[in-house]
């Protein structure tokens, strides 16, 4: 994923030097960290014929720049996908989980550069990091807990469970909830109940 830095010769040189071939990253945060490190290295660089570094020259000109606007501008895109029966929404060919109670309903989504927000009215009901690869998914285990109460057996092979364990977000509380759901399912299906 190469950012559009414009068509000036300096930006083209920057892209050729640092972004060709495009860096392999898992998240936008990782790409931003790499770009910040490159930017820091560029501050120490000297342009041919100049006695001072790029960073030194920028600091001398910083006072001439106008301050940033005080009010925030939300540059995200509003979308309204439908929550599919698997509890996911599709946004720009990537899949994100939504709370199970919204299955079959349209939800409002704010797609930003680094994150995706899912709303129920004005309330944020899900927050995901924006995915950088097509056909990848980000699931939040807590979105599937309502389903777990009804069908605890389906949870064992769920991708949300595998992802939560890999991220370290599957806590002892989740384990206790799952055990209680399995126990209540056994009680409901036992003969004579």
CSV table of C-alpha atoms in Angstrom, one decimal, residues 84 92 154 190:
chain,number,residue,atom,x,y,z
A,84,UNK,CA,-24.5,-10.8,7.4
A,92,UNK,CA,-13.9,-2.4,1.0
A,154,UNK,CA,-20.1,-23.9,17.3
A,190,UNK,CA,-30.2,-33.9,28.9
